[in-house]
Tab-separated table of N, CA and C in Angstrom:
chain	number	residue	atom	x	y	z
A	1	UNK	N	0.803	-1.163	-0.325
A	1	UNK	CA	0.046	0.009	-0.122
A	1	UNK	C	0.997	1.514	0.044
A	2	UNK	N	0.756	1.955	-0.909
A	2	UNK	CA	1.522	3.442	-0.936
A	2	UNK	C	0.836	4.420	0.039
A	3	UNK	N	2.079	5.065	0.528
A	3	UNK	CA	1.552	6.309	1.336
A	3	UNK	C	0.817	7.324	0.739
A	4	UNK	N	-0.018	8.144	1.424
A	4	UNK	CA	-0.885	9.276	0.937
A	4	UNK	C	0.095	10.193	0.553
A	5	UNK	N	-0.410	10.885	-0.524
A	5	UNK	CA	0.687	11.942	-0.946
A	5	UNK	C	0.597	12.961	0.016
A	6	UNK	N	1.892	13.684	0.110
A	6	UNK	CA	1.634	14.771	0.960
A	6	UNK	C	1.521	16.002	0.539
A	7	UNK	N	0.660	16.909	1.518
A	7	UNK	CA	0.137	18.109	1.072
A	7	UNK	C	1.463	18.903	0.640
A	8	UNK	N	1.471	20.029	-0.424
A	8	UNK	CA	2.628	20.617	-0.814
A	8	UNK	C	3.167	21.459	0.130
A	9	UNK	N	2.535	22.205	1.253
A	9	UNK	CA	2.944	22.705	2.342
A	9	UNK	C	3.243	22.019	3.474
A	10	UNK	N	3.147	20.968	3.418
A	10	UNK	CA	3.663	20.293	4.746
A	10	UNK	C	4.767	19.814	5.064
A	11	UNK	N	5.574	19.824	6.056
A	11	UNK	CA	6.817	19.884	6.547
A	11	UNK	C	7.558	18.388	6.025
A	12	UNK	N	8.647	18.362	5.642
A	12	UNK	CA	9.194	16.965	5.351
A	12	UNK	C	9.642	16.620	6.734
A	13	UNK	N	9.318	15.215	7.080
A	13	UNK	CA	9.680	14.566	8.119
A	13	UNK	C	10.783	13.678	7.751
A	14	UNK	N	12.092	14.071	8.435
A	14	UNK	CA	13.533	13.356	8.106
A	14	UNK	C	13.670	12.614	9.245
A	15	UNK	N	14.254	11.357	9.375
A	15	UNK	CA	14.653	10.309	10.289
A	15	UNK	C	16.090	10.567	10.041
A	16	UNK	N	17.141	10.956	10.833
A	16	UNK	CA	18.452	11.050	10.478
A	16	UNK	C	19.091	9.842	11.765
A	17	UNK	N	19.999	9.176	11.081
A	17	UNK	CA	20.572	7.916	11.625
A	17	UNK	C	22.132	8.469	11.856
A	18	UNK	N	22.568	8.930	13.029
A	18	UNK	CA	23.895	9.677	13.049
A	18	UNK	C	24.328	9.976	14.377
A	19	UNK	N	25.559	9.323	14.729
A	19	UNK	CA	25.787	9.484	15.913
A	19	UNK	C	26.395	11.120	16.378
A	20	UNK	N	26.436	11.788	15.197
A	20	UNK	CA	27.136	13.082	15.566
A	20	UNK	C	25.943	14.418	15.430
A	21	UNK	N	25.541	14.880	16.560
A	21	UNK	CA	24.604	16.040	16.474
A	21	UNK	C	24.855	17.339	15.586
A	22	UNK	N	26.501	17.380	15.379
A	22	UNK	CA	26.869	18.639	14.471
A	22	UNK	C	26.585	18.188	13.353
A	23	UNK	N	27.020	16.820	12.759
A	23	UNK	CA	26.712	16.561	11.319
A	23	UNK	C	25.022	16.575	11.008
A	24	UNK	N	24.438	16.005	11.834
A	24	UNK	CA	23.121	16.145	11.803
A	24	UNK	C	22.495	17.402	11.565
A	25	UNK	N	22.934	18.291	12.486
A	25	UNK	CA	22.653	19.782	12.066
A	25	UNK	C	23.088	20.490	10.752
A	26	UNK	N	24.153	20.024	10.502
A	26	UNK	CA	24.654	20.465	9.048
A	26	UNK	C	23.748	20.179	7.913
A	27	UNK	N	23.495	18.919	8.064
A	27	UNK	CA	22.492	18.553	7.177
A	27	UNK	C	21.266	19.133	6.929
A	28	UNK	N	20.638	19.351	8.310
A	28	UNK	CA	19.407	20.044	8.259
A	28	UNK	C	19.409	21.306	7.819
A	29	UNK	N	20.587	22.108	8.063
A	29	UNK	CA	21.042	23.415	7.714
A	29	UNK	C	20.922	23.536	5.876
A	30	UNK	N	21.121	22.580	5.437
A	30	UNK	CA	21.433	22.353	3.981
A	30	UNK	C	19.814	22.319	3.356
A	31	UNK	N	18.873	21.520	4.264
A	31	UNK	CA	17.665	21.437	3.596
A	31	UNK	C	16.912	22.773	3.848
A	32	UNK	N	17.065	23.710	4.901
A	32	UNK	CA	16.569	24.939	5.189
A	32	UNK	C	17.238	25.813	4.142
A	33	UNK	N	18.528	25.873	3.772
A	33	UNK	CA	18.753	26.652	2.764
A	33	UNK	C	18.207	26.583	1.450
A	34	UNK	N	17.616	25.486	1.247
A	34	UNK	CA	16.897	24.967	-0.051
A	34	UNK	C	15.694	25.325	-0.058
A	35	UNK	N	14.976	25.996	1.016
A	35	UNK	CA	13.604	26.244	1.279
A	35	UNK	C	13.037	25.293	1.972
A	36	UNK	N	13.339	24.286	2.686
A	36	UNK	CA	12.682	23.214	3.461
A	36	UNK	C	12.684	23.503	4.879
A	37	UNK	N	11.589	23.325	5.530
A	37	UNK	CA	11.483	23.480	6.838
A	37	UNK	C	11.377	22.124	7.687
A	38	UNK	N	12.112	21.111	7.647
A	38	UNK	CA	12.019	19.779	7.919
A	38	UNK	C	11.627	19.540	9.692
A	39	UNK	N	10.866	18.730	9.985
A	39	UNK	CA	10.696	17.920	10.990
A	39	UNK	C	11.576	17.006	11.302
A	40	UNK	N	12.514	16.861	12.297
A	40	UNK	CA	13.467	15.651	12.311
A	40	UNK	C	13.675	15.178	13.533
A	41	UNK	N	14.178	14.015	13.495
A	41	UNK	CA	14.529	13.235	14.990
A	41	UNK	C	15.841	12.714	14.555
A	42	UNK	N	17.016	12.760	15.447
A	42	UNK	CA	18.472	11.861	15.177
A	42	UNK	C	18.247	10.849	16.139
A	43	UNK	N	18.727	9.934	15.709
A	43	UNK	CA	18.889	8.772	16.368
A	43	UNK	C	20.409	8.209	16.157
A	44	UNK	N	21.028	7.432	17.121
A	44	UNK	CA	22.393	7.150	17.358
A	44	UNK	C	22.453	5.491	17.730
A	45	UNK	N	21.380	4.873	17.965
A	45	UNK	CA	21.541	3.416	18.293
A	45	UNK	C	20.388	2.719	17.644
A	46	UNK	N	20.542	1.341	17.438
A	46	UNK	CA	19.646	0.294	16.911
A	46	UNK	C	18.275	0.438	17.720
A	47	UNK	N	18.528	0.624	18.926
A	47	UNK	CA	17.000	0.789	19.917
A	47	UNK	C	16.523	1.807	19.329
A	48	UNK	N	17.197	2.906	19.194
A	48	UNK	CA	16.574	4.160	19.195
A	48	UNK	C	15.860	4.297	17.683
A	49	UNK	N	16.506	3.642	16.931
A	49	UNK	CA	16.043	3.535	15.261
A	49	UNK	C	14.570	2.691	15.382
A	50	UNK	N	14.870	1.526	15.846
A	50	UNK	CA	13.434	0.782	15.978
A	50	UNK	C	12.362	1.590	16.718
A	51	UNK	N	12.443	2.137	17.420
A	51	UNK	CA	11.539	3.150	18.366
A	51	UNK	C	11.164	4.283	17.418
A	52	UNK	N	11.771	4.925	16.954
A	52	UNK	CA	11.701	5.904	15.811
A	52	UNK	C	10.880	5.560	14.516
A	53	UNK	N	11.444	4.294	14.219
A	53	UNK	CA	10.494	3.829	12.926
A	53	UNK	C	9.274	3.341	13.328
A	54	UNK	N	8.837	2.833	14.514
A	54	UNK	CA	7.601	2.690	15.007
A	54	UNK	C	6.697	3.716	15.477
A	55	UNK	N	7.350	4.876	15.992
A	55	UNK	CA	6.646	5.839	16.361
A	55	UNK	C	5.511	6.730	15.443
A	56	UNK	N	6.312	6.895	13.988
A	56	UNK	CA	5.541	7.724	13.062
A	56	UNK	C	5.983	7.360	11.625
A	57	UNK	N	5.227	7.992	10.572
A	57	UNK	CA	5.746	7.778	9.450
A	57	UNK	C	6.920	8.769	8.798
A	58	UNK	N	7.782	8.269	8.408
A	58	UNK	CA	8.984	9.333	7.940
A	58	UNK	C	8.963	9.499	6.339
A	59	UNK	N	9.204	10.754	5.811
A	59	UNK	CA	9.350	10.816	4.576
A	59	UNK	C	10.668	10.255	3.835
A	60	UNK	N	11.778	10.083	4.661
A	60	UNK	CA	13.180	9.952	4.282
A	60	UNK	C	13.969	9.590	5.495
A	61	UNK	N	14.631	8.336	5.353
A	61	UNK	CA	15.420	8.216	6.365
A	61	UNK	C	17.103	8.380	5.958
A	62	UNK	N	17.856	9.251	6.582
A	62	UNK	CA	19.126	9.424	6.250
A	62	UNK	C	20.034	8.830	7.018
A	63	UNK	N	20.783	8.307	6.489
A	63	UNK	CA	21.732	7.368	7.546
A	63	UNK	C	23.382	7.402	7.112
A	64	UNK	N	24.097	7.729	8.179
A	64	UNK	CA	25.445	7.903	8.064
A	64	UNK	C	26.179	6.398	7.298
A	65	UNK	N	27.055	6.340	7.056
A	65	UNK	CA	27.674	5.117	6.021
A	65	UNK	C	27.899	4.048	7.150
A	66	UNK	N	28.880	4.522	8.179
A	66	UNK	CA	29.268	3.653	9.041
A	66	UNK	C	28.853	4.220	10.563
A	67	UNK	N	28.105	3.459	11.304
A	67	UNK	CA	27.814	3.966	12.675
A	67	UNK	C	28.002	2.990	13.694
A	68	UNK	N	28.746	2.786	14.706
A	68	UNK	CA	29.043	1.810	15.591
A	68	UNK	C	27.703	1.169	16.288
A	69	UNK	N	27.480	0.007	16.048
A	69	UNK	CA	26.181	-0.959	16.504
A	69	UNK	C	25.403	-0.973	15.379
A	70	UNK	N	25.228	-0.089	14.439
A	70	UNK	CA	24.621	-0.401	13.327
A	70	UNK	C	25.231	-0.659	11.823
A	71	UNK	N	26.560	-0.885	11.810
A	71	UNK	CA	27.068	-1.128	10.525
A	71	UNK	C	27.452	-2.548	10.615
A	72	UNK	N	27.717	-3.090	9.479
A	72	UNK	CA	28.053	-4.788	9.536
A	72	UNK	C	29.347	-4.873	10.169
């Protein structure tokens, strides 16, 4: 089942999987520079990721390439 389309003016919901608050803030700044006002949540562990995924629907999940506890 496909998610319902978003209203044009609705905020972009981003889930950031990153152990660095500074890196996540920098990424969000780029979205704002592009004219978006994203709603976001940053998680840094597998448990936090599971909780965030079950808490609400996200438009995008952006994940650091290697993250302790989440990388193979």
